C-alpha cells in the first residue's frame, strides 16, 4: 500500500470512530434545506426567482456550497487534533510527500461530500419537488469534489500557520461570515447594490455555488460560469501550493 | 570500518528571530555512523541534539552543511531519506482515537509493509512490549507510560535503516526500559543503525558504541566510552554507606571540593579529581567518622566526563 492509500485508510478509520459525526455530516445539508429553506420560502410567500425557480430549488446549491465549506474546515481543523496528539510531527517523518499528506487527508472526506450531495439531491427532489437536472450529476460531483478540495487547501493554510486552536476558530468564524453572506449562497445577486455584487463576484464561494446551481438545476449564464470555473480552479491550485508550502515549513 | 549509513558534514543551523540576535543551534557538526551501531548524542538542554535529529529526519532544513542517510542527502532528496528512517519523538505521539493494534498497523502501512506481514509483526511486537492485552483499546484510554510503549513499539514494525530515538525511555518503568534496551541491541545486531539522545547517561553508557557530546551546537567530545573516560583521567567515584550518617560528614565532604557530591540516606557519593593514593587517604579519613557498611571506589563514569566537559560552559 502506498502512502496516499495509507493516509486515506487512516482518515477513514479515525472518522469511523465517530458514527454520529459521520451521520450528521451526511444529512446536515438536507436538514438545512428542509428547515431553513422551507422556512424562508414560506415566509417570502414562495416567490419565483430568476429563471422562474422557487427558493427551495435556488437554495439547494447554497446548502451544498455551505456543506462543502463545513467538511473542508472540519478536515483542516484535524491538523490541530494531530498536533495535540503529537502525531503531526511524527507523520512528517513518514515516507510520503507533503502533497500526499494533504491529499490523503481530504480524499476520504471528498467521498463523504459526494455521498452527502447525493442524499440531499435525492431527498430534496422527492420531498420538495426540486427540479434536479439528473443528466448533469457527473458535473455536480466534479464541482463538489473541486469545491471541498479548494476550501480544504485554503483553510489548511490557516490551520498550519496559526498554532492556536482558538485563534483559528475566530479566523474561521470571520471568514464564514464574509464568505457566506457576500455571495450568491442565500440570495440572487441581480437585485443587490452594485458594490455588494462586485464583492460577491470576487468571492470564491459565489463561483462554486453558481457552478453547483448550474449543475443541479440548470440555472446560470454559460459565459459567466466559464470564468467562474477557471477562477475556482486557480483558487484551488493556488491553495494547494500554499498549503504544501505551509506543510513544508512545519517541524 | 563499514561504509557509514549516516554522514554529517559541517552542519550548521541558525535560527533567525525577529528583533533578536540569531541563534546558532548547530555550529559545524560532523560525524559518521556505520551500519549496525548504536550512536549516542549527549549534551545539556539547548545543546542542539533535538535540532540535529530534526535536520536528519527532514523536519528542518540546515543553514549549511550536508547530512546523508545511506547516501541520500536529507535536503536534496528528503523523501528518499525518509524511506530510510523511523523516529521516536521526545513528546508522546500517537493516534489517540485508534486502537493499539491500529496504531501499529497504520505505521506499518505508511512504511509499505504488506498487510499480512504487518499483522504478524504487530502481534509479535505487542507481545514483546507487553501490550497485547490492550490491543483493541483506544490509545486515548491508556496511561502515559502505556502510550509511550505503543509509540516505541511501532518502530519495530518497519525495517528502516536508521532509527532515531529522542529520549526514548521517558515514562518507562525500569523493567520495560531494560527490556527495550535489549531489543535495541538486537536490532543493532541485525544491522539497524540507532541514534539516540538521552539525559540518562547510564543508558548511553550501556548502549552506545560511539558517543558525541554536543555543547552549544558544537562537538565537545567524541569517541567510545573508554576514549571519553580518558578525558576524565584521574577522576574517581567514591561511595560510602554508613550504619548511621556521622555528624559533620557533609561539611567534611564539602571541604574536599569534589567535582560532584550527593547524600542519599546514609550513603555519601562523591567524584574526586586526585591521585589514587590521595583518594584512598580521603576514603580512609571519611571511614573513620563512623561505622562503614560498604565502600566502593571506581574510575570515572560517563557522568563525570559529561560534568567535567561542560563545567563552566
Short mmCIF file of N, CA and C in Angstrom, two decimals, chain A residues 7-110:
data_model
loop_
_atom_site.label_atom_id
_atom_site.label_comp_id
_atom_site.label_asym_id
_atom_site.label_seq_id
_atom_site.Cartn_x
_atom_site.Cartn_y
_atom_site.Cartn_z
N UNK A 7 -2.82 6.97 4.00
CA UNK A 7 -3.38 8.18 4.60
C UNK A 7 -4.91 8.16 4.54
N UNK A 8 -5.45 7.68 3.39
CA UNK A 8 -6.91 7.62 3.26
C UNK A 8 -7.48 6.63 4.28
N UNK A 9 -6.81 5.46 4.43
CA UNK A 9 -7.29 4.46 5.39
C UNK A 9 -7.24 5.04 6.80
N UNK A 10 -6.18 5.75 7.10
CA UNK A 10 -6.05 6.37 8.43
C UNK A 10 -7.21 7.33 8.71
N UNK A 11 -7.47 8.22 7.74
CA UNK A 11 -8.55 9.19 7.93
C UNK A 11 -9.89 8.48 8.08
N UNK A 12 -10.10 7.45 7.25
CA UNK A 12 -11.37 6.71 7.31
C UNK A 12 -11.53 6.04 8.67
N UNK A 13 -10.46 5.46 9.16
CA UNK A 13 -10.53 4.77 10.47
C UNK A 13 -10.83 5.77 11.59
N UNK A 14 -10.20 6.94 11.51
CA UNK A 14 -10.45 7.95 12.55
C UNK A 14 -11.90 8.43 12.49
N UNK A 15 -12.39 8.70 11.25
CA UNK A 15 -13.77 9.18 11.11
C UNK A 15 -14.77 8.10 11.53
N UNK A 16 -14.39 6.83 11.29
CA UNK A 16 -15.32 5.72 11.60
C UNK A 16 -15.46 5.52 13.11
N UNK A 17 -14.60 6.16 13.90
CA UNK A 17 -14.73 6.03 15.36
C UNK A 17 -15.87 6.92 15.88
N UNK A 18 -16.42 7.77 15.01
CA UNK A 18 -17.48 8.67 15.45
C UNK A 18 -18.61 8.65 14.42
N UNK A 19 -19.49 7.64 14.52
CA UNK A 19 -20.57 7.47 13.55
C UNK A 19 -21.59 8.61 13.62
N UNK A 20 -21.77 9.17 14.81
CA UNK A 20 -22.74 10.26 14.97
C UNK A 20 -22.34 11.43 14.07
N UNK A 21 -21.04 11.73 14.15
CA UNK A 21 -20.50 12.85 13.37
C UNK A 21 -20.64 12.57 11.88
N UNK A 22 -20.32 11.34 11.50
CA UNK A 22 -20.38 10.94 10.09
C UNK A 22 -21.83 11.02 9.60
N UNK A 23 -22.76 10.55 10.42
CA UNK A 23 -24.19 10.55 10.09
C UNK A 23 -24.67 12.00 9.91
N UNK A 24 -24.26 12.85 10.85
CA UNK A 24 -24.69 14.25 10.79
C UNK A 24 -24.11 14.92 9.54
N UNK A 25 -22.84 14.59 9.22
CA UNK A 25 -22.20 15.13 8.02
C UNK A 25 -23.02 14.81 6.78
N UNK A 26 -23.53 13.58 6.72
CA UNK A 26 -24.27 13.14 5.54
C UNK A 26 -25.62 13.85 5.40
N UNK A 27 -26.26 14.11 6.52
CA UNK A 27 -27.63 14.65 6.47
C UNK A 27 -27.74 16.15 6.73
N UNK A 28 -26.63 16.77 7.14
CA UNK A 28 -26.67 18.16 7.56
C UNK A 28 -27.18 19.11 6.47
N UNK A 29 -26.74 19.02 5.20
CA UNK A 29 -27.28 19.95 4.20
C UNK A 29 -28.77 19.73 3.92
N UNK A 30 -29.18 18.49 3.98
CA UNK A 30 -30.60 18.19 3.75
C UNK A 30 -31.44 18.83 4.86
N UNK A 31 -30.96 18.68 6.10
CA UNK A 31 -31.69 19.26 7.24
C UNK A 31 -31.76 20.78 7.10
N UNK A 32 -30.65 21.38 6.67
CA UNK A 32 -30.61 22.83 6.48
C UNK A 32 -31.63 23.24 5.43
N UNK A 33 -31.69 22.47 4.34
CA UNK A 33 -32.62 22.76 3.25
C UNK A 33 -34.06 22.65 3.74
N UNK A 34 -34.32 21.60 4.53
CA UNK A 34 -35.68 21.36 4.99
C UNK A 34 -36.12 22.40 6.02
N UNK A 35 -35.24 22.80 6.90
CA UNK A 35 -35.62 23.73 7.96
C UNK A 35 -35.52 25.18 7.48
N UNK A 36 -34.31 25.59 7.10
CA UNK A 36 -34.08 27.00 6.72
C UNK A 36 -34.74 27.32 5.37
N UNK A 37 -34.50 26.46 4.38
CA UNK A 37 -35.02 26.70 3.03
C UNK A 37 -36.53 26.77 3.01
N UNK A 38 -37.16 25.78 3.61
CA UNK A 38 -38.63 25.73 3.60
C UNK A 38 -39.19 26.91 4.39
N UNK A 39 -38.53 27.27 5.49
CA UNK A 39 -38.98 28.39 6.32
C UNK A 39 -38.93 29.71 5.55
N UNK A 40 -37.81 29.99 4.93
CA UNK A 40 -37.65 31.24 4.17
C UNK A 40 -38.63 31.27 3.00
N UNK A 41 -38.74 30.13 2.32
CA UNK A 41 -39.63 30.03 1.17
C UNK A 41 -41.06 30.40 1.58
N UNK A 42 -41.49 29.84 2.70
CA UNK A 42 -42.84 30.11 3.17
C UNK A 42 -42.98 31.57 3.62
N UNK A 43 -41.96 32.08 4.33
CA UNK A 43 -42.02 33.45 4.84
C UNK A 43 -42.08 34.46 3.71
N UNK A 44 -41.42 34.16 2.59
CA UNK A 44 -41.40 35.09 1.45
C UNK A 44 -42.57 34.84 0.49
N UNK A 45 -43.46 33.95 0.85
CA UNK A 45 -44.62 33.67 0.01
C UNK A 45 -44.30 32.88 -1.23
N UNK A 46 -43.37 31.96 -1.13
CA UNK A 46 -42.96 31.07 -2.24
C UNK A 46 -42.71 31.84 -3.54
N UNK A 47 -41.73 32.78 -3.50
CA UNK A 47 -41.51 33.62 -4.69
C UNK A 47 -40.86 32.81 -5.83
N UNK A 48 -41.10 33.29 -7.05
CA UNK A 48 -40.37 32.72 -8.19
C UNK A 48 -39.17 33.63 -8.43
N UNK A 49 -37.95 33.06 -8.39
CA UNK A 49 -36.74 33.87 -8.56
C UNK A 49 -36.31 33.83 -10.02
N UNK A 50 -35.13 34.40 -10.29
CA UNK A 50 -34.61 34.43 -11.66
C UNK A 50 -34.67 33.04 -12.28
N UNK A 51 -35.11 32.98 -13.52
CA UNK A 51 -35.21 31.68 -14.20
C UNK A 51 -36.48 30.95 -13.84
N UNK A 52 -37.32 31.59 -13.03
CA UNK A 52 -38.60 31.00 -12.67
C UNK A 52 -38.52 29.88 -11.67
N UNK A 53 -37.38 29.73 -10.95
CA UNK A 53 -37.27 28.64 -9.97
C UNK A 53 -37.73 29.12 -8.59
N UNK A 54 -38.20 28.20 -7.78
CA UNK A 54 -38.62 28.51 -6.41
C UNK A 54 -37.40 28.63 -5.50
N UNK A 55 -37.64 29.15 -4.27
CA UNK A 55 -36.50 29.37 -3.36
C UNK A 55 -35.82 28.06 -2.95
N UNK A 56 -36.62 27.02 -2.75
CA UNK A 56 -36.02 25.74 -2.35
C UNK A 56 -35.02 25.24 -3.40
N UNK A 57 -35.42 25.35 -4.67
CA UNK A 57 -34.53 24.92 -5.76
C UNK A 57 -33.30 25.82 -5.81
N UNK A 58 -33.53 27.14 -5.63
CA UNK A 58 -32.42 28.09 -5.66
C UNK A 58 -31.43 27.80 -4.52
N UNK A 59 -31.99 27.51 -3.36
CA UNK A 59 -31.15 27.35 -2.16
C UNK A 59 -30.40 26.00 -2.13
N UNK A 60 -30.84 25.04 -2.96
CA UNK A 60 -30.19 23.72 -2.98
C UNK A 60 -28.67 23.87 -3.19
N UNK A 61 -28.25 24.64 -4.18
CA UNK A 61 -26.81 24.82 -4.44
C UNK A 61 -26.15 25.52 -3.26
N UNK A 62 -26.90 26.43 -2.61
CA UNK A 62 -26.36 27.13 -1.44
C UNK A 62 -26.01 26.17 -0.32
N UNK A 63 -26.93 25.23 -0.02
CA UNK A 63 -26.62 24.30 1.10
C UNK A 63 -25.48 23.36 0.71
N UNK A 64 -25.40 23.02 -0.57
CA UNK A 64 -24.28 22.15 -0.97
C UNK A 64 -22.94 22.90 -0.84
N UNK A 65 -22.95 24.19 -1.20
CA UNK A 65 -21.74 25.01 -1.05
C UNK A 65 -21.37 25.18 0.42
N UNK A 66 -22.40 25.43 1.24
CA UNK A 66 -22.18 25.59 2.68
C UNK A 66 -21.62 24.29 3.27
N UNK A 67 -22.16 23.16 2.81
CA UNK A 67 -21.70 21.87 3.31
C UNK A 67 -20.27 21.60 2.89
N UNK A 68 -19.89 22.03 1.69
CA UNK A 68 -18.50 21.78 1.25
C UNK A 68 -17.53 22.58 2.11
N UNK A 69 -17.91 23.79 2.49
CA UNK A 69 -17.07 24.59 3.38
C UNK A 69 -16.99 23.91 4.75
N UNK A 70 -18.12 23.39 5.22
CA UNK A 70 -18.14 22.72 6.53
C UNK A 70 -17.21 21.51 6.57
N UNK A 71 -17.28 20.68 5.55
CA UNK A 71 -16.40 19.49 5.51
C UNK A 71 -14.94 19.92 5.41
N UNK A 72 -14.70 20.96 4.60
CA UNK A 72 -13.32 21.42 4.42
C UNK A 72 -12.75 21.97 5.73
N UNK A 73 -13.54 22.74 6.48
CA UNK A 73 -13.00 23.29 7.74
C UNK A 73 -12.78 22.17 8.76
N UNK A 74 -13.72 21.21 8.82
CA UNK A 74 -13.53 20.08 9.75
C UNK A 74 -12.25 19.32 9.42
N UNK A 75 -12.00 19.12 8.12
CA UNK A 75 -10.80 18.38 7.71
C UNK A 75 -9.55 19.17 8.06
N UNK A 76 -9.58 20.49 7.82
CA UNK A 76 -8.38 21.28 8.12
C UNK A 76 -8.18 21.41 9.63
N UNK A 77 -9.28 21.43 10.37
CA UNK A 77 -9.17 21.52 11.84
C UNK A 77 -8.46 20.28 12.40
N UNK A 78 -8.55 19.16 11.68
CA UNK A 78 -7.94 17.92 12.18
C UNK A 78 -6.41 18.04 12.28
N UNK A 79 -5.82 19.05 11.65
CA UNK A 79 -4.39 19.29 11.86
C UNK A 79 -4.12 19.61 13.33
N UNK A 80 -5.09 20.32 13.95
CA UNK A 80 -4.93 20.65 15.38
C UNK A 80 -5.01 19.39 16.22
N UNK A 81 -5.93 18.50 15.84
CA UNK A 81 -6.07 17.23 16.56
C UNK A 81 -4.76 16.44 16.45
N UNK A 82 -4.22 16.36 15.24
CA UNK A 82 -2.96 15.65 15.03
C UNK A 82 -1.83 16.29 15.85
N UNK A 83 -1.85 17.62 15.87
CA UNK A 83 -0.80 18.33 16.61
C UNK A 83 -0.92 18.05 18.11
N UNK A 84 -2.16 18.12 18.62
CA UNK A 84 -2.37 17.88 20.05
C UNK A 84 -1.97 16.44 20.42
N UNK A 85 -2.19 15.51 19.52
CA UNK A 85 -1.84 14.11 19.79
C UNK A 85 -0.35 13.83 19.60
N UNK A 86 0.39 14.83 19.13
CA UNK A 86 1.82 14.66 18.92
C UNK A 86 2.15 13.93 17.63
N UNK A 87 1.13 13.41 16.95
CA UNK A 87 1.38 12.56 15.79
C UNK A 87 1.73 13.39 14.55
N UNK A 88 1.38 14.67 14.57
CA UNK A 88 1.59 15.53 13.39
C UNK A 88 3.07 15.54 12.97
N UNK A 89 3.95 15.85 13.92
CA UNK A 89 5.37 15.94 13.57
C UNK A 89 5.91 14.55 13.21
N UNK A 90 5.46 13.53 13.95
CA UNK A 90 5.93 12.17 13.63
C UNK A 90 5.55 11.81 12.19
N UNK A 91 4.33 12.18 11.78
CA UNK A 91 3.90 11.84 10.41
C UNK A 91 4.73 12.55 9.36
N UNK A 92 5.27 13.71 9.72
CA UNK A 92 6.13 14.42 8.76
C UNK A 92 7.44 13.67 8.53
N UNK A 93 7.75 12.70 9.39
CA UNK A 93 8.97 11.90 9.18
C UNK A 93 8.65 10.60 8.42
N UNK A 94 7.37 10.37 8.10
CA UNK A 94 6.99 9.16 7.36
C UNK A 94 7.39 9.31 5.88
N UNK A 95 7.57 8.19 5.21
CA UNK A 95 8.00 8.28 3.81
C UNK A 95 6.87 8.66 2.86
N UNK A 96 6.41 9.88 2.96
CA UNK A 96 5.41 10.38 2.00
C UNK A 96 5.68 11.85 1.71
N UNK A 97 5.22 12.24 0.52
CA UNK A 97 5.38 13.64 0.14
C UNK A 97 4.41 14.50 0.95
N UNK A 98 4.73 15.77 1.12
CA UNK A 98 3.82 16.68 1.82
C UNK A 98 2.49 16.76 1.06
N UNK A 99 2.56 16.71 -0.28
CA UNK A 99 1.32 16.77 -1.07
C UNK A 99 0.46 15.53 -0.82
N UNK A 100 1.08 14.37 -0.60
CA UNK A 100 0.32 13.16 -0.32
C UNK A 100 -0.37 13.27 1.05
N UNK A 101 0.32 13.88 1.98
CA UNK A 101 -0.27 14.10 3.31
C UNK A 101 -1.57 14.90 3.15
N UNK A 102 -1.48 16.00 2.39
CA UNK A 102 -2.65 16.87 2.20
C UNK A 102 -3.77 16.16 1.45
N UNK A 103 -3.42 15.53 0.33
CA UNK A 103 -4.44 14.88 -0.49
C UNK A 103 -5.10 13.74 0.27
N UNK A 104 -4.28 12.96 0.97
CA UNK A 104 -4.81 11.83 1.74
C UNK A 104 -5.80 12.29 2.79
N UNK A 105 -5.51 13.44 3.37
CA UNK A 105 -6.38 13.97 4.42
C UNK A 105 -7.76 14.33 3.87
N UNK A 106 -7.79 14.80 2.62
CA UNK A 106 -9.06 15.30 2.08
C UNK A 106 -9.80 14.24 1.26
N UNK A 107 -9.11 13.23 0.73
CA UNK A 107 -9.77 12.30 -0.21
C UNK A 107 -10.94 11.54 0.41
N UNK A 108 -10.76 11.06 1.65
CA UNK A 108 -11.88 10.34 2.28
C UNK A 108 -13.07 11.29 2.45
N UNK A 109 -12.76 12.52 2.81
CA UNK A 109 -13.84 13.49 3.03
C UNK A 109 -14.52 13.91 1.74
N UNK A 110 -13.82 13.77 0.60
CA UNK A 110 -14.47 14.03 -0.68
C UNK A 110 -15.56 13.00 -0.93
#
